[in-house]
Amino acid sequence: MEASEEPAPQAPAAPPLPPTKPFLLSAAFVCASLLMWITQGIGLNMVAVNIPQLQGGLGATTAETTWLLAAYMAPNVSLTLFLMKIRTQYGLRLFTELGLLAFVLVTSLHWFIHDLNSALIVRFFSGAAASPMSTLGFFYMLEAFPPSKKMSWGLCLALTCTTIGAPLARIISPSLLGIGLWPQLYMLEIGLAMMCFATVYTLKLTPIPHQKVLEKLDFISYPLIALGFGLLAMMLVVGRLYWWLEAPWIGICLAVAFAALALAAAIEFNRENPLLNIRWLTSRQTLTFAGMLLVFRLVLSEQTAGATGMFQALGIYNEQSTGLYWVLIVSSVLGGIVCAMVIRPGREAYIYTIALLLIMTGAFMDGHANNLIRPEMMYLSQAMISFGGALFLPPAMAAGLVSALKNGPTYITSFIVIFIFTQSVGGLFGSAVFGSFVTWRQQHHMRALYDQIVLTDPLVAQRVAQLSASVSKVVTDPVYVKAEGAVLLGQQIVKEATVLSYNDLFLLVSAIAAMTLAILIIRRVVVPVLMRIWHFLSGHTPASEQLAVN
């Protein structure tokens, strides 16, 4: 009896939660994360938003200068995957210090750029050295919040910071170019890199346990993955400029990329501790999640390949569009804050619905532009798209991260691959597809407009005469004056066809968002209702048949 009355052994106590950080310390971590994201975003976008200015300084064509962006993206899209394992095995502190030291040293190489060839080499190593910046941006933002708010405020604000790099680069570029042309662009990048280096030595992250995760096969699989992703990124950046079916080397590079990825998948498929879990990546739930992220990234390309591209085609560059880019930043920040306030498990479908409605409506509003459109006329529509994008990504990423964690920590690297592929490669894919779509539709509209232009038409003759009058004061030959009027009319036709092609793009984005919303409603509302009706009928049919027999 005495033995039976002995108390049962108690379960071991849960480890105590880490103490809440003081407000000022948390604010310092948030500012550090913002600095990391700004440095990463400006380094990535500074070339992309200043192609016309850079090509003059380097003495290169537009296509040749665009290779600077391709060289940067080639190592950047995949290196984060391998760095995740290096960080886990050798510790966060060593990873942070060495990663930032390499970033500072490589960024300083911009001092030695004198021509396009040297610029390509430096940009390639800059893309590789900048890979830890996104990881550090996430860690510093999550470090600022207690565990209960890491997946709400921490995740939402970190993802919001990823969206401000491109508009911020467009805002500050005109001032930098006015000071000292294109060398000022990389001087800012060097200064930001040094600030980040000082920050990681001053503000230390919480160390994580070391774990031996690197294996010999990782050093075989990763080069194949890097080769495949790098070639895909390069072709998506420059393929539209050389046109997809005109340059044979594009097909060769794509074939090598797919062959490398297929070989890497074959190696990883039967590994006990794979770098990529192919079975999980090809599961229905994971493919659905990846598809949602890819569609999101595709529709958000409307702002870079759509609105910005249209304004550049109309001769409106960064200095005239500063107000629009400030609107994009403010609306993204507001969207991230609202998402952090409302995000909860089970609310994902409602947040997706609101985000897609905003993106669909904003793109539809943009689809009715004309050649008199100016940036201030698109403030509302572009703000709706930015706000919707800030709402969409955090719940989608949180759901995918939770799904990966349920299967074990080894699935995190596979989840990182999905995120990198859908956001980095997906963004390049969206720009390539939309840019090609605009080119195709522009040719279509030009043919349609030229078919309507007949010089014997009185209205056309009157328009040519009006345009000719603008050059008659400097050209005396009447034949040349009339010919110049016809040339000016052709330029107006090209401008009108360009605006019409971008209208088609905006309406296409609106249609994609509407189709995604319809699929979401069918999956979340229609299918469950039909299943309940089916179960109700199938559950009552045997009883009714039994009564009929009796």
mmCIF file of C-alpha atoms in Angstrom, residues 108-450:
data_model
loop_
_atom_site.group_PDB
_atom_site.id
_atom_site.type_symbol
_atom_site.label_atom_id
_atom_site.label_comp_id
_atom_site.label_asym_id
_atom_site.label_seq_id
_atom_site.Cartn_x
_atom_site.Cartn_y
_atom_site.Cartn_z
ATOM 1 C CA SER A 108 35.652 47.453 -52.231
ATOM 2 C CA LEU A 109 36.767 45.914 -55.530
ATOM 3 C CA HIS A 110 34.406 48.361 -57.266
ATOM 4 C CA TRP A 111 37.230 50.898 -56.967
ATOM 5 C CA PHE A 112 39.106 48.934 -59.634
ATOM 6 C CA ILE A 113 36.332 48.892 -62.250
ATOM 7 C CA HIS A 114 37.502 50.539 -65.472
ATOM 8 C CA ASP A 115 35.612 48.703 -68.207
ATOM 9 C CA LEU A 116 32.788 46.238 -68.740
ATOM 10 C CA ASN A 117 34.946 43.114 -68.314
ATOM 11 C CA SER A 118 36.252 44.125 -64.906
ATOM 12 C CA ALA A 119 32.740 45.202 -63.885
ATOM 13 C CA LEU A 120 31.351 41.768 -64.781
ATOM 14 C CA ILE A 121 33.944 40.002 -62.619
ATOM 15 C CA VAL A 122 33.319 42.284 -59.642
ATOM 16 C CA ARG A 123 29.531 41.993 -59.933
ATOM 17 C CA PHE A 124 29.770 38.186 -59.987
ATOM 18 C CA PHE A 125 31.713 38.102 -56.732
ATOM 19 C CA SER A 126 29.467 40.825 -55.285
ATOM 20 C CA GLY A 127 26.436 38.613 -55.888
ATOM 21 C CA ALA A 128 28.122 35.741 -54.098
ATOM 22 C CA ALA A 129 29.295 37.883 -51.180
ATOM 23 C CA ALA A 130 25.853 39.480 -50.747
ATOM 24 C CA SER A 131 24.116 36.125 -50.219
ATOM 25 C CA PRO A 132 24.425 36.191 -46.384
ATOM 26 C CA MET A 133 22.734 39.595 -46.212
ATOM 27 C CA SER A 134 19.191 38.280 -46.594
ATOM 28 C CA THR A 135 19.816 35.626 -43.928
ATOM 29 C CA LEU A 136 21.207 38.235 -41.531
ATOM 30 C CA GLY A 137 18.260 40.516 -42.250
ATOM 31 C CA PHE A 138 15.865 37.775 -41.165
ATOM 32 C CA PHE A 139 17.867 36.854 -38.058
ATOM 33 C CA TYR A 140 18.197 40.422 -36.799
ATOM 34 C CA MET A 141 14.491 41.117 -37.272
ATOM 35 C CA LEU A 142 13.436 37.885 -35.525
ATOM 36 C CA GLU A 143 15.916 38.572 -32.709
ATOM 37 C CA ALA A 144 14.060 41.794 -31.848
ATOM 38 C CA PHE A 145 10.816 40.044 -30.859
ATOM 39 C CA PRO A 146 9.850 37.465 -28.196
ATOM 40 C CA PRO A 147 9.013 33.924 -29.382
ATOM 41 C CA SER A 148 5.268 34.616 -29.365
ATOM 42 C CA LYS A 149 5.687 37.415 -31.933
ATOM 43 C CA LYS A 150 8.463 36.077 -34.142
ATOM 44 C CA MET A 151 6.052 34.510 -36.659
ATOM 45 C CA SER A 152 3.791 37.581 -36.704
ATOM 46 C CA TRP A 153 5.600 40.878 -36.254
ATOM 47 C CA GLY A 154 9.084 39.501 -36.874
ATOM 48 C CA LEU A 155 8.246 37.637 -40.091
ATOM 49 C CA CYS A 156 5.937 40.343 -41.481
ATOM 50 C CA LEU A 157 8.390 43.181 -40.945
ATOM 51 C CA ALA A 158 11.305 41.159 -42.313
ATOM 52 C CA LEU A 159 9.410 40.355 -45.512
ATOM 53 C CA THR A 160 8.248 43.953 -45.782
ATOM 54 C CA CYS A 161 11.871 45.075 -45.753
ATOM 55 C CA THR A 162 12.524 42.894 -48.810
ATOM 56 C CA THR A 163 10.215 45.094 -50.909
ATOM 57 C CA ILE A 164 11.753 48.505 -50.274
ATOM 58 C CA GLY A 165 15.142 47.967 -51.930
ATOM 59 C CA ALA A 166 14.066 48.593 -55.542
ATOM 60 C CA PRO A 167 12.020 51.791 -54.992
ATOM 61 C CA LEU A 168 14.645 53.165 -52.594
ATOM 62 C CA ALA A 169 17.375 52.601 -55.189
ATOM 63 C CA ARG A 170 15.320 54.549 -57.735
ATOM 64 C CA ILE A 171 14.772 57.403 -55.254
ATOM 65 C CA ILE A 172 18.425 57.948 -54.338
ATOM 66 C CA SER A 173 19.995 57.204 -57.748
ATOM 67 C CA PRO A 174 19.333 60.623 -59.353
ATOM 68 C CA SER A 175 21.015 62.456 -56.458
ATOM 69 C CA LEU A 176 24.052 60.160 -56.526
ATOM 70 C CA LEU A 177 24.413 60.438 -60.293
ATOM 71 C CA GLY A 178 24.189 64.211 -59.983
ATOM 72 C CA ILE A 179 27.122 64.254 -57.550
ATOM 73 C CA GLY A 180 29.622 62.184 -59.482
ATOM 74 C CA LEU A 181 28.015 59.943 -62.096
ATOM 75 C CA TRP A 182 28.090 56.175 -61.755
ATOM 76 C CA PRO A 183 31.127 55.811 -59.386
ATOM 77 C CA GLN A 184 28.937 57.303 -56.653
ATOM 78 C CA LEU A 185 26.611 54.309 -56.913
ATOM 79 C CA TYR A 186 29.202 51.788 -55.803
ATOM 80 C CA MET A 187 30.663 54.201 -53.255
ATOM 81 C CA LEU A 188 27.291 54.124 -51.483
ATOM 82 C CA GLU A 189 27.339 50.328 -51.622
ATOM 83 C CA ILE A 190 30.820 50.269 -50.063
ATOM 84 C CA GLY A 191 29.712 52.611 -47.280
ATOM 85 C CA LEU A 192 26.641 50.525 -46.478
ATOM 86 C CA ALA A 193 28.760 47.360 -46.401
ATOM 87 C CA MET A 194 31.116 48.923 -43.857
ATOM 88 C CA MET A 195 28.154 50.020 -41.716
ATOM 89 C CA CYS A 196 26.827 46.447 -41.728
ATOM 90 C CA PHE A 197 30.266 45.137 -40.791
ATOM 91 C CA ALA A 198 30.401 47.491 -37.786
ATOM 92 C CA THR A 199 26.847 46.546 -36.794
ATOM 93 C CA VAL A 200 27.436 42.799 -36.569
ATOM 94 C CA TYR A 201 30.471 43.368 -34.329
ATOM 95 C CA THR A 202 28.583 45.758 -32.072
ATOM 96 C CA LEU A 203 25.166 44.079 -31.919
ATOM 97 C CA LYS A 204 25.573 40.337 -31.450
ATOM 98 C CA LEU A 205 22.940 37.737 -32.281
ATOM 99 C CA THR A 206 22.025 34.933 -29.894
ATOM 100 C CA PRO A 207 24.302 31.967 -30.711
ATOM 101 C CA ILE A 208 22.756 28.754 -31.960
ATOM 102 C CA PRO A 209 23.953 25.175 -31.238
ATOM 103 C CA HIS A 210 26.464 23.735 -33.661
ATOM 104 C CA GLN A 211 25.542 20.602 -35.555
ATOM 105 C CA LYS A 212 27.521 18.594 -38.071
ATOM 106 C CA VAL A 213 25.377 18.664 -41.198
ATOM 107 C CA LEU A 214 27.833 18.943 -44.086
ATOM 108 C CA GLU A 215 28.463 15.720 -46.001
ATOM 109 C CA LYS A 216 30.717 14.825 -48.909
ATOM 110 C CA LEU A 217 27.840 14.532 -51.362
ATOM 111 C CA ASP A 218 26.831 18.130 -50.570
ATOM 112 C CA PHE A 219 29.976 19.277 -52.370
ATOM 113 C CA ILE A 220 28.809 17.370 -55.455
ATOM 114 C CA SER A 221 25.121 18.268 -55.379
ATOM 115 C CA TYR A 222 25.481 21.953 -54.646
ATOM 116 C CA PRO A 223 27.737 22.818 -57.652
ATOM 117 C CA LEU A 224 25.140 21.168 -59.890
ATOM 118 C CA ILE A 225 22.324 23.137 -58.252
ATOM 119 C CA ALA A 226 24.341 26.357 -58.465
ATOM 120 C CA LEU A 227 25.093 25.721 -62.147
ATOM 121 C CA GLY A 228 21.435 25.034 -62.945
ATOM 122 C CA PHE A 229 20.006 27.981 -61.006
ATOM 123 C CA GLY A 230 22.778 30.317 -62.192
ATOM 124 C CA LEU A 231 22.238 29.552 -65.880
ATOM 125 C CA LEU A 232 18.464 29.901 -65.477
ATOM 126 C CA ALA A 233 18.893 33.280 -63.810
ATOM 127 C CA MET A 234 21.280 34.512 -66.495
ATOM 128 C CA MET A 235 19.010 33.445 -69.342
ATOM 129 C CA LEU A 236 15.953 35.021 -67.727
ATOM 130 C CA VAL A 237 17.818 38.333 -67.390
ATOM 131 C CA VAL A 238 19.249 38.626 -70.913
ATOM 132 C CA GLY A 239 17.116 36.205 -72.955
ATOM 133 C CA ARG A 240 14.531 38.816 -73.908
ATOM 134 C CA LEU A 241 17.203 41.215 -75.188
ATOM 135 C CA TYR A 242 18.693 38.661 -77.582
ATOM 136 C CA TRP A 243 15.239 37.101 -78.121
ATOM 137 C CA TRP A 244 14.581 33.538 -77.122
ATOM 138 C CA LEU A 245 14.617 31.759 -80.483
ATOM 139 C CA GLU A 246 17.216 33.921 -82.219
ATOM 140 C CA ALA A 247 20.365 33.127 -80.193
ATOM 141 C CA PRO A 248 21.388 29.422 -80.253
ATOM 142 C CA TRP A 249 23.484 29.750 -77.084
ATOM 143 C CA ILE A 250 20.316 30.448 -75.069
ATOM 144 C CA GLY A 251 19.001 26.959 -75.857
ATOM 145 C CA ILE A 252 22.381 25.394 -75.042
ATOM 146 C CA CYS A 253 22.535 27.142 -71.657
ATOM 147 C CA LEU A 254 18.980 26.111 -70.785
ATOM 148 C CA ALA A 255 19.688 22.501 -71.745
ATOM 149 C CA VAL A 256 22.798 22.447 -69.535
ATOM 150 C CA ALA A 257 20.823 24.021 -66.676
ATOM 151 C CA PHE A 258 18.050 21.418 -66.773
ATOM 152 C CA ALA A 259 20.569 18.589 -67.128
ATOM 153 C CA ALA A 260 22.497 19.820 -64.064
ATOM 154 C CA LEU A 261 19.326 20.128 -61.985
ATOM 155 C CA ALA A 262 18.143 16.676 -63.074
ATOM 156 C CA LEU A 263 21.498 15.132 -62.104
ATOM 157 C CA ALA A 264 21.399 16.902 -58.732
ATOM 158 C CA ALA A 265 17.862 15.599 -58.140
ATOM 159 C CA ALA A 266 18.978 12.052 -58.979
ATOM 160 C CA ILE A 267 21.812 12.301 -56.437
ATOM 161 C CA GLU A 268 19.602 13.794 -53.730
ATOM 162 C CA PHE A 269 16.687 11.384 -54.208
ATOM 163 C CA ASN A 270 18.272 8.406 -52.432
ATOM 164 C CA ARG A 271 20.357 10.208 -49.806
ATOM 165 C CA GLU A 272 19.638 9.638 -46.131
ATOM 166 C CA ASN A 273 20.286 13.315 -45.246
ATOM 167 C CA PRO A 274 19.728 15.119 -48.549
ATOM 168 C CA LEU A 275 20.516 18.718 -49.270
ATOM 169 C CA LEU A 276 17.156 18.809 -51.046
ATOM 170 C CA ASN A 277 14.308 16.500 -50.046
ATOM 171 C CA ILE A 278 12.938 15.669 -53.485
ATOM 172 C CA ARG A 279 9.969 13.674 -52.153
ATOM 173 C CA TRP A 280 8.803 16.568 -49.982
ATOM 174 C CA LEU A 281 9.438 19.102 -52.758
ATOM 175 C CA THR A 282 7.255 17.121 -55.184
ATOM 176 C CA SER A 283 4.402 16.480 -52.740
ATOM 177 C CA ARG A 284 0.995 17.989 -53.545
ATOM 178 C CA GLN A 285 1.027 20.324 -50.541
ATOM 179 C CA THR A 286 4.497 21.655 -51.335
ATOM 180 C CA LEU A 287 3.736 22.136 -55.019
ATOM 181 C CA THR A 288 0.571 24.035 -54.117
ATOM 182 C CA PHE A 289 2.528 26.268 -51.760
ATOM 183 C CA ALA A 290 5.256 26.874 -54.356
ATOM 184 C CA GLY A 291 2.619 27.646 -56.991
ATOM 185 C CA MET A 292 1.019 30.269 -54.753
ATOM 186 C CA LEU A 293 4.359 31.966 -54.120
ATOM 187 C CA LEU A 294 5.215 31.883 -57.819
ATOM 188 C CA VAL A 295 1.880 33.422 -58.839
ATOM 189 C CA PHE A 296 2.304 36.102 -56.179
ATOM 190 C CA ARG A 297 5.786 36.970 -57.418
ATOM 191 C CA LEU A 298 4.542 36.937 -61.003
ATOM 192 C CA VAL A 299 1.737 39.451 -60.432
ATOM 193 C CA LEU A 300 3.992 41.712 -58.374
ATOM 194 C CA SER A 301 6.324 41.946 -61.381
ATOM 195 C CA GLU A 302 3.679 44.342 -62.736
ATOM 196 C CA GLN A 303 5.380 47.124 -60.797
ATOM 197 C CA THR A 304 8.883 46.554 -62.210
ATOM 198 C CA ALA A 305 8.173 45.201 -65.691
ATOM 199 C CA GLY A 306 4.866 47.059 -66.006
ATOM 200 C CA ALA A 307 4.465 50.550 -64.543
ATOM 201 C CA THR A 308 8.189 51.364 -64.361
ATOM 202 C CA GLY A 309 8.810 49.975 -67.839
ATOM 203 C CA MET A 310 5.955 52.017 -69.311
ATOM 204 C CA PHE A 311 7.204 55.256 -67.781
ATOM 205 C CA GLN A 312 10.723 54.626 -69.077
ATOM 206 C CA ALA A 313 9.305 53.962 -72.551
ATOM 207 C CA LEU A 314 7.513 57.327 -72.338
ATOM 208 C CA GLY A 315 10.749 59.079 -71.321
ATOM 209 C CA ILE A 316 9.876 59.411 -67.633
ATOM 210 C CA TYR A 317 12.835 58.267 -65.534
ATOM 211 C CA ASN A 318 13.685 57.964 -61.845
ATOM 212 C CA GLU A 319 13.915 61.669 -61.061
ATOM 213 C CA GLN A 320 10.366 62.293 -62.354
ATOM 214 C CA SER A 321 8.923 59.261 -60.533
ATOM 215 C CA THR A 322 10.252 59.856 -57.012
ATOM 216 C CA GLY A 323 6.785 60.467 -55.583
ATOM 217 C CA LEU A 324 5.511 57.160 -56.935
ATOM 218 C CA TYR A 325 8.358 55.219 -55.340
ATOM 219 C CA TRP A 326 7.737 56.869 -51.973
ATOM 220 C CA VAL A 327 4.102 55.782 -52.287
ATOM 221 C CA LEU A 328 5.265 52.199 -52.940
ATOM 222 C CA ILE A 329 7.478 52.216 -49.841
ATOM 223 C CA VAL A 330 4.825 53.700 -47.546
ATOM 224 C CA SER A 331 2.083 51.360 -48.781
ATOM 225 C CA SER A 332 4.361 48.314 -48.385
ATOM 226 C CA VAL A 333 5.229 49.285 -44.804
ATOM 227 C CA LEU A 334 1.559 49.862 -43.952
ATOM 228 C CA GLY A 335 0.665 46.512 -45.507
ATOM 229 C CA GLY A 336 3.323 44.734 -43.451
ATOM 230 C CA ILE A 337 2.113 46.372 -40.222
ATOM 231 C CA VAL A 338 -1.532 45.496 -40.927
ATOM 232 C CA CYS A 339 -0.543 41.919 -41.782
ATOM 233 C CA ALA A 340 1.370 41.612 -38.502
ATOM 234 C CA MET A 341 -1.699 42.812 -36.611
ATOM 235 C CA VAL A 342 -4.151 40.359 -38.198
ATOM 236 C CA ILE A 343 -2.068 37.285 -39.067
ATOM 237 C CA ARG A 344 -3.160 34.204 -37.124
ATOM 238 C CA PRO A 345 -3.289 30.481 -37.947
ATOM 239 C CA GLY A 346 -6.478 29.826 -39.892
ATOM 240 C CA ARG A 347 -6.796 33.338 -41.308
ATOM 241 C CA GLU A 348 -4.606 32.745 -44.350
ATOM 242 C CA ALA A 349 -7.514 32.374 -46.797
ATOM 243 C CA TYR A 350 -9.072 35.687 -45.743
ATOM 244 C CA ILE A 351 -5.747 37.521 -46.054
ATOM 245 C CA TYR A 352 -5.118 35.970 -49.480
ATOM 246 C CA THR A 353 -8.572 37.050 -50.632
ATOM 247 C CA ILE A 354 -8.086 40.683 -49.612
ATOM 248 C CA ALA A 355 -4.582 40.786 -51.106
ATOM 249 C CA LEU A 356 -5.697 39.337 -54.443
ATOM 250 C CA LEU A 357 -8.677 41.702 -54.600
ATOM 251 C CA LEU A 358 -6.358 44.677 -54.097
ATOM 252 C CA ILE A 359 -3.857 43.468 -56.715
ATOM 253 C CA MET A 360 -6.614 42.620 -59.202
ATOM 254 C CA THR A 361 -8.319 46.000 -58.793
ATOM 255 C CA GLY A 362 -5.077 47.994 -58.921
ATOM 256 C CA ALA A 363 -3.870 46.249 -62.092
ATOM 257 C CA PHE A 364 -7.290 46.717 -63.720
ATOM 258 C CA MET A 365 -7.159 50.449 -62.961
ATOM 259 C CA ASP A 366 -3.725 50.654 -64.604
ATOM 260 C CA GLY A 367 -5.045 48.886 -67.718
ATOM 261 C CA HIS A 368 -6.744 52.052 -69.034
ATOM 262 C CA ALA A 369 -3.701 54.322 -69.443
ATOM 263 C CA ASN A 370 -2.915 56.581 -72.398
ATOM 264 C CA ASN A 371 0.187 58.363 -73.647
ATOM 265 C CA LEU A 372 -0.553 61.317 -71.329
ATOM 266 C CA ILE A 373 -0.257 59.154 -68.196
ATOM 267 C CA ARG A 374 2.048 60.454 -65.469
ATOM 268 C CA PRO A 375 3.294 58.806 -62.257
ATOM 269 C CA GLU A 376 0.978 60.767 -59.957
ATOM 270 C CA MET A 377 -2.022 59.344 -61.831
ATOM 271 C CA MET A 378 -1.088 55.837 -60.681
ATOM 272 C CA TYR A 379 -0.484 56.536 -56.998
ATOM 273 C CA LEU A 380 -3.694 54.840 -55.844
ATOM 274 C CA SER A 381 -3.487 51.755 -58.062
ATOM 275 C CA GLN A 382 0.191 51.112 -57.351
ATOM 276 C CA ALA A 383 -0.367 51.638 -53.623
ATOM 277 C CA MET A 384 -3.119 48.999 -53.718
ATOM 278 C CA ILE A 385 -0.782 46.525 -55.423
ATOM 279 C CA SER A 386 2.058 47.163 -52.953
ATOM 280 C CA PHE A 387 -0.301 46.902 -49.983
ATOM 281 C CA GLY A 388 -1.731 43.642 -51.324
ATOM 282 C CA GLY A 389 1.739 42.222 -51.904
ATOM 283 C CA ALA A 390 2.765 43.015 -48.334
ATOM 284 C CA LEU A 391 -0.361 41.214 -47.099
ATOM 285 C CA PHE A 392 0.086 38.120 -49.249
ATOM 286 C CA LEU A 393 3.645 36.937 -48.640
ATOM 287 C CA PRO A 394 3.928 36.622 -44.799
ATOM 288 C CA PRO A 395 1.018 34.169 -44.240
ATOM 289 C CA ALA A 396 2.112 32.115 -47.249
ATOM 290 C CA MET A 397 5.690 31.871 -45.999
ATOM 291 C CA ALA A 398 4.568 31.178 -42.418
ATOM 292 C CA ALA A 399 2.395 28.283 -43.592
ATOM 293 C CA GLY A 400 5.263 26.811 -45.604
ATOM 294 C CA LEU A 401 7.736 27.236 -42.762
ATOM 295 C CA VAL A 402 5.402 25.510 -40.287
ATOM 296 C CA SER A 403 4.922 22.654 -42.740
ATOM 297 C CA ALA A 404 8.686 22.248 -43.094
ATOM 298 C CA LEU A 405 9.286 22.362 -39.316
ATOM 299 C CA LYS A 406 6.680 19.649 -38.725
ATOM 300 C CA ASN A 407 8.801 17.267 -40.797
ATOM 301 C CA GLY A 408 12.044 18.130 -39.018
ATOM 302 C CA PRO A 409 14.851 20.687 -39.150
ATOM 303 C CA THR A 410 16.445 18.989 -42.166
ATOM 304 C CA TYR A 411 13.512 20.185 -44.288
ATOM 305 C CA ILE A 412 14.400 23.831 -43.717
ATOM 306 C CA THR A 413 16.965 23.842 -46.526
ATOM 307 C CA SER A 414 14.350 22.424 -48.901
ATOM 308 C CA PHE A 415 11.974 25.183 -47.845
ATOM 309 C CA ILE A 416 14.697 27.774 -48.472
ATOM 310 C CA VAL A 417 15.057 26.414 -52.015
ATOM 311 C CA ILE A 418 11.340 26.962 -52.634
ATOM 312 C CA PHE A 419 11.493 30.495 -51.288
ATOM 313 C CA ILE A 420 14.619 31.383 -53.289
ATOM 314 C CA PHE A 421 13.295 29.833 -56.487
ATOM 315 C CA THR A 422 9.882 31.483 -56.305
ATOM 316 C CA GLN A 423 11.130 34.912 -55.228
ATOM 317 C CA SER A 424 14.507 35.367 -56.966
ATOM 318 C CA VAL A 425 14.135 33.159 -60.032
ATOM 319 C CA GLY A 426 10.372 33.758 -60.033
ATOM 320 C CA GLY A 427 10.900 37.517 -60.109
ATOM 321 C CA LEU A 428 13.282 37.185 -63.046
ATOM 322 C CA PHE A 429 10.823 34.849 -64.746
ATOM 323 C CA GLY A 430 8.013 37.369 -64.300
ATOM 324 C CA SER A 431 10.085 40.204 -65.742
ATOM 325 C CA ALA A 432 11.173 38.038 -68.688
ATOM 326 C CA VAL A 433 7.650 36.809 -69.468
ATOM 327 C CA PHE A 434 6.017 40.205 -69.098
ATOM 328 C CA GLY A 435 8.767 41.950 -71.050
ATOM 329 C CA SER A 436 8.385 39.455 -73.893
ATOM 330 C CA PHE A 437 4.598 39.850 -73.741
ATOM 331 C CA VAL A 438 4.927 43.648 -74.064
ATOM 332 C CA THR A 439 7.251 43.277 -77.069
ATOM 333 C CA TRP A 440 4.833 40.889 -78.785
ATOM 334 C CA ARG A 441 1.778 43.058 -78.130
ATOM 335 C CA GLN A 442 3.643 46.200 -79.198
ATOM 336 C CA GLN A 443 4.348 44.688 -82.612
ATOM 337 C CA HIS A 444 0.704 43.649 -82.888
ATOM 338 C CA HIS A 445 -0.588 47.134 -82.077
ATOM 339 C CA MET A 446 1.934 48.800 -84.393
ATOM 340 C CA ARG A 447 0.752 46.707 -87.310
ATOM 341 C CA ALA A 448 -2.874 47.484 -86.494
ATOM 342 C CA LEU A 449 -2.209 51.232 -86.222
ATOM 343 C CA TYR A 450 -0.087 51.415 -89.376
#
